[in-house]
GROMACS .gro file of C-alpha atoms in nm:
model
  457
    1UNK     CA    1  15.608  10.566  10.500
    2UNK     CA    2  15.298  10.691  10.698
    3UNK     CA    3  15.400  10.890  11.026
    4UNK     CA    4  15.184  10.841  11.345
    5UNK     CA    5  15.163  11.151  11.536
    6UNK     CA    6  15.050  11.182  11.886
    7UNK     CA    7  14.713  11.358  11.990
    8UNK     CA    8  14.812  11.723  12.085
    9UNK     CA    9  14.654  11.853  12.435
   10UNK     CA   10  14.684  12.244  12.463
   11UNK     CA   11  14.630  12.385  12.803
   12UNK     CA   12  14.532  12.757  12.832
   13UNK     CA   13  14.635  12.923  13.148
   14UNK     CA   14  14.869  12.853  13.421
   15UNK     CA   15  14.627  12.914  13.729
   16UNK     CA   16  14.487  12.632  13.982
   17UNK     CA   17  14.285  12.469  13.739
   18UNK     CA   18  14.563  12.491  13.459
   19UNK     CA   19  14.840  12.385  13.645
   20UNK     CA   20  14.643  12.099  13.845
   21UNK     CA   21  14.511  11.967  13.498
   22UNK     CA   22  14.886  11.955  13.350
   23UNK     CA   23  15.029  11.805  13.640
   24UNK     CA   24  14.734  11.510  13.636
   25UNK     CA   25  14.798  11.466  13.269
   26UNK     CA   26  15.144  11.437  13.316
   27UNK     CA   27  15.133  11.161  13.557
   28UNK     CA   28  14.858  10.979  13.444
   29UNK     CA   29  14.957  10.958  13.035
   30UNK     CA   30  15.261  10.776  12.868
   31UNK     CA   31  15.494  11.017  12.731
   32UNK     CA   32  15.411  10.835  12.376
   33UNK     CA   33  15.051  10.906  12.429
   34UNK     CA   34  15.006  11.267  12.385
   35UNK     CA   35  15.196  11.575  12.343
   36UNK     CA   36  15.128  11.838  12.605
   37UNK     CA   37  15.159  12.205  12.543
   38UNK     CA   38  15.076  12.479  12.795
   39UNK     CA   39  15.019  12.865  12.752
   40UNK     CA   40  15.110  13.105  13.009
   41UNK     CA   41  15.271  13.419  13.004
   42UNK     CA   42  15.476  13.374  13.312
   43UNK     CA   43  15.625  13.025  13.392
   44UNK     CA   44  15.497  13.009  13.750
   45UNK     CA   45  15.170  12.925  13.912
   46UNK     CA   46  15.052  13.230  14.103
   47UNK     CA   47  14.902  13.163  14.459
   48UNK     CA   48  14.628  13.441  14.442
   49UNK     CA   49  14.472  13.408  14.793
   50UNK     CA   50  14.803  13.552  14.922
   51UNK     CA   51  14.864  13.835  14.738
   52UNK     CA   52  14.744  14.073  15.007
   53UNK     CA   53  15.002  13.947  15.204
   54UNK     CA   54  15.277  14.013  14.919
   55UNK     CA   55  15.125  14.371  14.936
   56UNK     CA   56  15.149  14.421  15.294
   57UNK     CA   57  15.513  14.282  15.304
   58UNK     CA   58  15.426  13.978  15.525
   59UNK     CA   59  15.543  13.727  15.217
   60UNK     CA   60  15.780  13.769  14.985
   61UNK     CA   61  15.712  13.758  14.611
   62UNK     CA   62  15.875  13.469  14.513
   63UNK     CA   63  15.710  13.270  14.787
   64UNK     CA   64  15.370  13.253  14.618
   65UNK     CA   65  15.501  13.199  14.267
   66UNK     CA   66  15.546  12.856  14.212
   67UNK     CA   67  15.809  12.782  13.942
   68UNK     CA   68  15.670  12.546  13.655
   69UNK     CA   69  16.034  12.479  13.521
   70UNK     CA   70  16.164  12.366  13.886
   71UNK     CA   71  16.136  11.989  13.821
   72UNK     CA   72  16.318  11.791  13.564
   73UNK     CA   73  16.054  11.532  13.571
   74UNK     CA   74  15.799  11.775  13.395
   75UNK     CA   75  15.764  11.716  12.999
   76UNK     CA   76  15.507  11.962  12.935
   77UNK     CA   77  15.622  12.240  12.659
   78UNK     CA   78  15.530  12.594  12.795
   79UNK     CA   79  15.480  12.846  12.537
   80UNK     CA   80  15.566  13.197  12.673
   81UNK     CA   81  15.250  13.414  12.606
   82UNK     CA   82  14.887  13.479  12.602
   83UNK     CA   83  14.606  13.299  12.397
   84UNK     CA   84  14.419  13.608  12.250
   85UNK     CA   85  14.182  13.405  12.041
   86UNK     CA   86  14.052  13.004  11.948
   87UNK     CA   87  13.913  12.923  11.630
   88UNK     CA   88  13.692  12.614  11.758
   89UNK     CA   89  13.633  12.487  11.436
   90UNK     CA   90  13.983  12.498  11.276
   91UNK     CA   91  14.085  12.391  11.640
   92UNK     CA   92  14.357  12.684  11.637
   93UNK     CA   93  14.465  12.859  11.905
   94UNK     CA   94  14.628  13.214  11.830
   95UNK     CA   95  14.884  13.297  12.087
   96UNK     CA   96  15.090  13.627  12.115
   97UNK     CA   97  15.419  13.534  12.270
   98UNK     CA   98  15.564  13.763  12.522
   99UNK     CA   99  15.811  13.943  12.244
  100UNK     CA  100  15.476  14.023  12.040
  101UNK     CA  101  15.475  13.780  11.793
  102UNK     CA  102  15.151  13.613  11.681
  103UNK     CA  103  15.148  13.237  11.624
  104UNK     CA  104  14.897  12.963  11.585
  105UNK     CA  105  14.905  12.683  11.778
  106UNK     CA  106  14.702  12.356  11.636
  107UNK     CA  107  14.534  12.116  11.889
  108UNK     CA  108  14.314  11.829  11.911
  109UNK     CA  109  14.205  11.868  12.264
  110UNK     CA  110  14.199  12.198  12.404
  111UNK     CA  111  14.156  12.288  12.790
  112UNK     CA  112  14.052  12.652  12.841
  113UNK     CA  113  14.139  12.787  13.184
  114UNK     CA  114  14.236  13.130  13.120
  115UNK     CA  115  14.128  13.279  13.457
  116UNK     CA  116  13.959  13.610  13.499
  117UNK     CA  117  14.032  13.981  13.476
  118UNK     CA  118  13.919  14.238  13.753
  119UNK     CA  119  13.590  14.340  13.661
  120UNK     CA  120  13.539  14.720  13.630
  121UNK     CA  121  13.260  14.944  13.533
  122UNK     CA  122  13.226  15.323  13.333
  123UNK     CA  123  13.338  15.493  13.604
  124UNK     CA  124  13.510  15.805  13.499
  125UNK     CA  125  13.909  15.758  13.577
  126UNK     CA  126  13.835  15.437  13.714
  127UNK     CA  127  14.098  15.227  13.463
  128UNK     CA  128  14.345  15.549  13.472
  129UNK     CA  129  14.392  15.599  13.884
  130UNK     CA  130  14.286  15.267  14.054
  131UNK     CA  131  14.519  14.994  14.129
  132UNK     CA  132  14.434  14.626  14.107
  133UNK     CA  133  14.559  14.311  14.308
  134UNK     CA  134  14.543  14.038  14.055
  135UNK     CA  135  14.888  13.977  13.980
  136UNK     CA  136  15.243  13.960  14.149
  137UNK     CA  137  15.377  14.280  13.969
  138UNK     CA  138  15.034  14.493  14.069
  139UNK     CA  139  15.097  14.335  14.462
  140UNK     CA  140  15.493  14.437  14.459
  141UNK     CA  141  15.385  14.787  14.297
  142UNK     CA  142  15.122  14.843  14.555
  143UNK     CA  143  15.338  14.780  14.850
  144UNK     CA  144  15.590  15.026  14.713
  145UNK     CA  145  15.311  15.304  14.653
  146UNK     CA  146  15.168  15.277  14.996
  147UNK     CA  147  15.534  15.312  15.159
  148UNK     CA  148  15.571  15.595  14.947
  149UNK     CA  149  15.299  15.791  15.059
  150UNK     CA  150  15.411  15.778  15.395
  151UNK     CA  151  15.762  15.883  15.296
  152UNK     CA  152  15.625  16.177  15.079
  153UNK     CA  153  15.356  16.288  15.333
  154UNK     CA  154  15.663  16.294  15.603
  155UNK     CA  155  15.859  16.521  15.352
  156UNK     CA  156  15.577  16.731  15.277
  157UNK     CA  157  15.497  17.064  15.432
  158UNK     CA  158  15.145  17.117  15.256
  159UNK     CA  159  14.882  16.998  15.521
  160UNK     CA  160  14.628  16.902  15.249
  161UNK     CA  161  14.875  16.699  15.083
  162UNK     CA  162  14.992  16.518  15.374
  163UNK     CA  163  14.635  16.449  15.462
  164UNK     CA  164  14.563  16.327  15.109
  165UNK     CA  165  14.861  16.087  15.078
  166UNK     CA  166  14.756  15.963  15.430
  167UNK     CA  167  14.392  15.815  15.325
  168UNK     CA  168  14.365  15.507  15.142
  169UNK     CA  169  14.016  15.369  14.981
  170UNK     CA  170  13.936  15.001  14.891
  171UNK     CA  171  13.662  14.923  14.704
  172UNK     CA  172  13.551  14.587  14.742
  173UNK     CA  173  13.378  14.360  15.029
  174UNK     CA  174  13.465  14.062  14.935
  175UNK     CA  175  13.751  13.863  15.041
  176UNK     CA  176  13.994  14.015  14.843
  177UNK     CA  177  13.902  14.387  14.933
  178UNK     CA  178  13.862  14.268  15.309
  179UNK     CA  179  14.179  14.125  15.317
  180UNK     CA  180  14.382  14.367  15.121
  181UNK     CA  181  14.247  14.634  15.343
  182UNK     CA  182  14.297  14.468  15.683
  183UNK     CA  183  14.683  14.369  15.553
  184UNK     CA  184  14.748  14.715  15.432
  185UNK     CA  185  14.602  14.890  15.756
  186UNK     CA  186  14.819  14.688  15.950
  187UNK     CA  187  15.139  14.781  15.721
  188UNK     CA  188  15.072  15.130  15.779
  189UNK     CA  189  14.996  15.098  16.155
  190UNK     CA  190  15.330  14.957  16.206
  191UNK     CA  191  15.513  15.167  15.962
  192UNK     CA  192  15.414  15.521  16.113
  193UNK     CA  193  15.574  15.450  16.415
  194UNK     CA  194  15.895  15.492  16.226
  195UNK     CA  195  15.783  15.834  16.110
  196UNK     CA  196  15.795  16.104  16.414
  197UNK     CA  197  15.673  16.358  16.201
  198UNK     CA  198  15.373  16.219  16.123
  199UNK     CA  199  15.032  16.194  16.318
  200UNK     CA  200  14.907  15.851  16.326
  201UNK     CA  201  14.559  16.008  16.360
  202UNK     CA  202  14.594  16.098  15.979
  203UNK     CA  203  14.605  15.759  15.848
  204UNK     CA  204  14.247  15.686  15.753
  205UNK     CA  205  14.164  15.384  15.576
  206UNK     CA  206  13.801  15.340  15.384
  207UNK     CA  207  13.650  14.998  15.284
  208UNK     CA  208  13.335  15.051  15.071
  209UNK     CA  209  13.076  14.815  14.885
  210UNK     CA  210  12.767  14.863  14.705
  211UNK     CA  211  12.646  14.530  14.872
  212UNK     CA  212  12.480  14.576  15.223
  213UNK     CA  213  12.701  14.333  15.391
  214UNK     CA  214  13.051  14.246  15.419
  215UNK     CA  215  13.150  13.904  15.280
  216UNK     CA  216  12.759  13.792  15.299
  217UNK     CA  217  12.912  13.410  15.204
  218UNK     CA  218  13.027  13.426  15.560
  219UNK     CA  219  12.685  13.420  15.734
  220UNK     CA  220  12.539  13.693  15.948
  221UNK     CA  221  12.772  13.598  16.252
  222UNK     CA  222  13.113  13.603  16.089
  223UNK     CA  223  13.072  13.868  15.865
  224UNK     CA  224  12.987  14.075  16.153
  225UNK     CA  225  13.277  13.978  16.363
  226UNK     CA  226  13.487  14.052  16.066
  227UNK     CA  227  13.329  14.390  16.014
  228UNK     CA  228  13.398  14.470  16.392
  229UNK     CA  229  13.750  14.356  16.395
  230UNK     CA  230  13.814  14.617  16.084
  231UNK     CA  231  13.610  14.897  16.248
  232UNK     CA  232  13.786  14.849  16.570
  233UNK     CA  233  14.106  14.909  16.390
  234UNK     CA  234  14.010  15.213  16.271
  235UNK     CA  235  13.884  15.105  15.907
  236UNK     CA  236  13.588  15.287  15.786
  237UNK     CA  237  13.355  15.080  15.630
  238UNK     CA  238  13.075  15.201  15.415
  239UNK     CA  239  12.814  14.962  15.226
  240UNK     CA  240  12.575  15.039  14.976
  241UNK     CA  241  12.819  15.288  14.842
  242UNK     CA  242  13.038  15.257  14.547
  243UNK     CA  243  13.235  15.514  14.357
  244UNK     CA  244  13.097  15.781  14.139
  245UNK     CA  245  13.441  15.933  13.974
  246UNK     CA  246  13.834  15.876  14.031
  247UNK     CA  247  14.080  16.131  14.022
  248UNK     CA  248  14.458  16.171  14.051
  249UNK     CA  249  14.424  16.327  14.412
  250UNK     CA  250  14.060  16.270  14.498
  251UNK     CA  251  13.759  16.006  14.480
  252UNK     CA  252  13.394  16.079  14.500
  253UNK     CA  253  13.162  15.821  14.644
  254UNK     CA  254  12.830  15.753  14.508
  255UNK     CA  255  12.690  15.895  14.838
  256UNK     CA  256  12.832  16.227  14.741
  257UNK     CA  257  13.130  16.227  14.969
  258UNK     CA  258  13.488  16.364  14.818
  259UNK     CA  259  13.786  16.190  14.976
  260UNK     CA  260  14.101  16.318  14.910
  261UNK     CA  261  14.345  16.036  14.838
  262UNK     CA  262  14.638  15.929  14.587
  263UNK     CA  263  14.548  15.529  14.670
  264UNK     CA  264  14.215  15.386  14.514
  265UNK     CA  265  14.237  14.996  14.514
  266UNK     CA  266  13.980  14.832  14.292
  267UNK     CA  267  13.888  14.480  14.412
  268UNK     CA  268  13.506  14.457  14.306
  269UNK     CA  269  13.487  14.125  14.174
  270UNK     CA  270  13.613  13.958  13.858
  271UNK     CA  271  13.499  13.856  13.508
  272UNK     CA  272  13.596  13.602  13.277
  273UNK     CA  273  13.896  13.617  13.083
  274UNK     CA  274  13.809  13.827  12.757
  275UNK     CA  275  13.943  13.505  12.584
  276UNK     CA  276  13.613  13.342  12.635
  277UNK     CA  277  13.455  13.582  12.405
  278UNK     CA  278  13.652  13.524  12.078
  279UNK     CA  279  13.493  13.145  12.047
  280UNK     CA  280  13.145  13.278  11.961
  281UNK     CA  281  13.011  13.012  12.166
  282UNK     CA  282  12.724  13.055  12.467
  283UNK     CA  283  12.789  13.217  12.786
  284UNK     CA  284  12.656  13.257  13.125
  285UNK     CA  285  12.713  13.604  13.309
  286UNK     CA  286  13.042  13.618  13.092
  287UNK     CA  287  13.180  13.244  13.170
  288UNK     CA  288  13.161  12.996  12.907
  289UNK     CA  289  12.848  12.773  12.944
  290UNK     CA  290  12.985  12.402  12.948
  291UNK     CA  291  12.813  12.050  13.075
  292UNK     CA  292  12.866  11.907  13.407
  293UNK     CA  293  13.157  11.707  13.302
  294UNK     CA  294  13.334  12.041  13.165
  295UNK     CA  295  13.260  11.964  12.802
  296UNK     CA  296  13.163  12.224  12.569
  297UNK     CA  297  12.857  12.139  12.393
  298UNK     CA  298  12.873  12.096  12.047
  299UNK     CA  299  13.243  12.074  11.998
  300UNK     CA  300  13.447  11.765  12.069
  301UNK     CA  301  13.782  11.797  12.262
  302UNK     CA  302  13.709  12.132  12.411
  303UNK     CA  303  13.684  12.160  12.769
  304UNK     CA  304  13.643  12.454  12.997
  305UNK     CA  305  13.688  12.506  13.375
  306UNK     CA  306  13.761  12.766  13.653
  307UNK     CA  307  13.687  13.124  13.656
  308UNK     CA  308  13.611  13.112  13.290
  309UNK     CA  309  13.382  12.854  13.266
  310UNK     CA  310  13.003  12.828  13.424
  311UNK     CA  311  13.064  12.456  13.566
  312UNK     CA  312  12.743  12.330  13.666
  313UNK     CA  313  12.722  12.287  14.084
  314UNK     CA  314  12.576  11.954  14.071
  315UNK     CA  315  12.592  11.946  14.468
  316UNK     CA  316  12.382  12.235  14.520
  317UNK     CA  317  12.150  12.167  14.221
  318UNK     CA  318  11.891  12.402  14.124
  319UNK     CA  319  12.075  12.539  13.806
  320UNK     CA  320  12.355  12.672  14.050
  321UNK     CA  321  12.725  12.729  13.881
  322UNK     CA  322  13.061  12.663  14.103
  323UNK     CA  323  13.169  12.989  14.221
  324UNK     CA  324  13.529  13.153  14.091
  325UNK     CA  325  13.728  13.025  14.413
  326UNK     CA  326  14.057  12.835  14.436
  327UNK     CA  327  13.904  12.538  14.598
  328UNK     CA  328  13.666  12.437  14.315
  329UNK     CA  329  13.959  12.529  14.035
  330UNK     CA  330  14.181  12.285  14.193
  331UNK     CA  331  13.954  11.986  14.169
  332UNK     CA  332  13.793  12.096  13.843
  333UNK     CA  333  14.181  12.064  13.745
  334UNK     CA  334  14.250  11.739  13.846
  335UNK     CA  335  13.882  11.624  13.722
  336UNK     CA  336  13.882  11.738  13.361
  337UNK     CA  337  14.249  11.614  13.322
  338UNK     CA  338  14.056  11.275  13.395
  339UNK     CA  339  13.797  11.337  13.136
  340UNK     CA  340  14.029  11.413  12.891
  341UNK     CA  341  14.231  11.111  12.940
  342UNK     CA  342  13.881  10.915  12.923
  343UNK     CA  343  13.792  11.106  12.594
  344UNK     CA  344  14.128  11.020  12.444
  345UNK     CA  345  14.089  10.660  12.537
  346UNK     CA  346  13.733  10.660  12.428
  347UNK     CA  347  13.609  10.593  12.764
  348UNK     CA  348  13.310  10.780  12.936
  349UNK     CA  349  13.360  11.117  13.112
  350UNK     CA  350  13.237  11.175  13.458
  351UNK     CA  351  13.041  11.485  13.611
  352UNK     CA  352  13.209  11.715  13.841
  353UNK     CA  353  13.092  11.715  14.199
  354UNK     CA  354  13.257  11.870  14.496
  355UNK     CA  355  13.059  11.999  14.822
  356UNK     CA  356  13.224  12.317  14.948
  357UNK     CA  357  13.454  12.266  15.257
  358UNK     CA  358  13.422  12.610  15.364
  359UNK     CA  359  13.563  12.963  15.387
  360UNK     CA  360  13.872  13.103  15.551
  361UNK     CA  361  13.964  13.489  15.589
  362UNK     CA  362  14.302  13.612  15.721
  363UNK     CA  363  14.264  13.934  15.850
  364UNK     CA  364  14.635  13.940  15.932
  365UNK     CA  365  14.786  13.906  16.292
  366UNK     CA  366  14.594  13.695  16.520
  367UNK     CA  367  14.267  13.847  16.344
  368UNK     CA  368  14.092  13.581  16.132
  369UNK     CA  369  13.716  13.458  16.087
  370UNK     CA  370  13.695  13.103  15.928
  371UNK     CA  371  13.399  12.855  15.850
  372UNK     CA  372  13.571  12.507  15.787
  373UNK     CA  373  13.289  12.263  15.731
  374UNK     CA  374  13.048  12.468  15.824
  375UNK     CA  375  13.230  12.533  16.196
  376UNK     CA  376  13.257  12.917  16.290
  377UNK     CA  377  13.565  13.007  16.433
  378UNK     CA  378  13.707  13.370  16.542
  379UNK     CA  379  14.057  13.488  16.641
  380UNK     CA  380  14.386  13.247  16.683
  381UNK     CA  381  14.189  12.915  16.590
  382UNK     CA  382  14.024  13.056  16.286
  383UNK     CA  383  14.391  13.185  16.189
  384UNK     CA  384  14.535  12.885  16.242
  385UNK     CA  385  14.274  12.712  16.001
  386UNK     CA  386  14.305  13.012  15.759
  387UNK     CA  387  14.679  12.983  15.724
  388UNK     CA  388  14.685  12.585  15.745
  389UNK     CA  389  14.436  12.562  15.465
  390UNK     CA  390  14.656  12.807  15.227
  391UNK     CA  391  14.990  12.610  15.362
  392UNK     CA  392  14.858  12.292  15.278
  393UNK     CA  393  14.732  12.398  14.925
  394UNK     CA  394  15.050  12.498  14.834
  395UNK     CA  395  15.189  12.257  14.560
  396UNK     CA  396  15.535  12.241  14.624
  397UNK     CA  397  15.783  12.180  14.959
  398UNK     CA  398  15.999  12.479  14.855
  399UNK     CA  399  15.696  12.704  14.850
  400UNK     CA  400  15.559  12.561  15.182
  401UNK     CA  401  15.923  12.633  15.332
  402UNK     CA  402  15.944  12.968  15.211
  403UNK     CA  403  15.589  13.043  15.339
  404UNK     CA  404  15.594  12.937  15.653
  405UNK     CA  405  15.954  13.099  15.701
  406UNK     CA  406  15.815  13.429  15.599
  407UNK     CA  407  15.526  13.373  15.866
  408UNK     CA  408  15.760  13.301  16.113
  409UNK     CA  409  16.021  13.592  16.049
  410UNK     CA  410  15.751  13.853  16.006
  411UNK     CA  411  15.584  13.759  16.353
  412UNK     CA  412  15.916  13.780  16.514
  413UNK     CA  413  16.096  14.061  16.341
  414UNK     CA  414  15.831  14.259  16.217
  415UNK     CA  415  15.821  14.438  15.870
  416UNK     CA  416  16.112  14.625  15.744
  417UNK     CA  417  15.907  14.865  15.533
  418UNK     CA  418  16.157  14.869  15.260
  419UNK     CA  419  16.055  15.015  14.914
  420UNK     CA  420  16.197  14.792  14.604
  421UNK     CA  421  16.183  15.113  14.358
  422UNK     CA  422  15.969  14.930  14.160
  423UNK     CA  423  15.701  15.196  14.108
  424UNK     CA  424  15.959  15.426  13.965
  425UNK     CA  425  15.983  15.234  13.627
  426UNK     CA  426  15.658  15.236  13.483
  427UNK     CA  427  15.279  15.361  13.580
  428UNK     CA  428  15.052  15.092  13.755
  429UNK     CA  429  14.687  15.135  13.748
  430UNK     CA  430  14.432  14.895  13.614
  431UNK     CA  431  14.491  15.010  13.270
  432UNK     CA  432  14.875  14.905  13.279
  433UNK     CA  433  14.813  14.567  13.391
  434UNK     CA  434  14.522  14.435  13.240
  435UNK     CA  435  14.600  14.430  12.881
  436UNK     CA  436  14.246  14.398  12.771
  437UNK     CA  437  14.324  14.550  12.433
  438UNK     CA  438  14.507  14.247  12.325
  439UNK     CA  439  14.234  14.007  12.222
  440UNK     CA  440  14.077  13.961  11.910
  441UNK     CA  441  13.687  13.918  11.808
  442UNK     CA  442  13.579  13.600  11.674
  443UNK     CA  443  13.570  13.722  11.339
  444UNK     CA  444  13.941  13.856  11.384
  445UNK     CA  445  13.998  13.499  11.510
  446UNK     CA  446  13.871  13.342  11.172
  447UNK     CA  447  14.036  13.572  10.941
  448UNK     CA  448  14.350  13.531  11.094
  449UNK     CA  449  14.360  13.170  11.088
  450UNK     CA  450  14.213  13.155  10.749
  451UNK     CA  451  14.503  13.377  10.639
  452UNK     CA  452  14.743  13.162  10.787
  453UNK     CA  453  14.633  12.870  10.645
  454UNK     CA  454  14.622  12.989  10.295
  455UNK     CA  455  14.962  13.122  10.346
  456UNK     CA  456  15.108  12.772  10.420
  457UNK     CA  457  14.944  12.577  10.150
   0.00000   0.00000   0.00000
């Protein structure tokens, strides 16, 4: 008797794009119409824009980690691991599970949404001594580390050590770097009041970026306003400057300055996941080159979106591609799900078109700058828009309740400056969290899939 198998749809990545795609597929496809599988190391969706508030203690880690297993109505099979290679010809995805086993997952349709990793450069000591902020673990580690610097400085009798532990350097003048510097500066400013032996004047925050302007996407006025807010708080901003060398106890800037510090936070942009390099397909600045309907040219049933795909920005035109933002990833996830369904049912796909709704930057407290629909806002109105946008973008009611409760509690009671002890268990530099050596080359993928196929026969 012939056995009829359902089409297999494999989604790689549980970020904004991947989760939105899976949820739309679950709602729009009948249970007997296709089998859905999601590959992710963690069974939660991380609300990445709020990580600076986790690092500063305003939000708890659980409040920005939205469980994928919470509701019983979801039927997607979750493979706990990371995709390390894809053979497009054999239609096989190679996965390393969280226990280290390498398995092959065949598919009929694949949606590639593996996201991005921290962009680094060949700077001596960078990956060994810098901290990143792309994961929940990094945010928790960074909070422990910053508070521990105050503890150690308070206990130290060496003026030089005390000064170095109370200087903090953030590299990256985009949204992530600016919000990280702003939120953590507020944390240390509030915490130092609980350390009578420490001179608040010794705490110094540096925000540097090789670009000539801070957050140029905001425009001249709002970018200048954000810079004024940070400067007023005592954050030293250096533009046109980057890192020449990073060490365990000091950082050398490209302008020759040497800053004694034990805390270097690197947020200088992102690049597409190394998974994209395993495909052997055309890329645009490292992102997979796809059509406006998010299909990979020349490969049936392959879709890509989010930070790892160069999706043409039809709304802007002139060859522009969509920026790697949560706003686009959310909408691309829903749109690509509809295109997958259309392909499955033999219908035409549609181009992705979305006009940017604006930008929001939360600088902590009552400080913020926002540009919703082109309207420039400052202060409390901007803060209301920024937090309102993030709150509404959270996918579940439980997450919304937790975040709102955290905001209210922090506004009323402040922070407790508690270290969890997380950092005592392992190093926490960029090298330790990125796992960039896990991916295969295109040749290794083909060889692995070919060997597995021969073994199966």
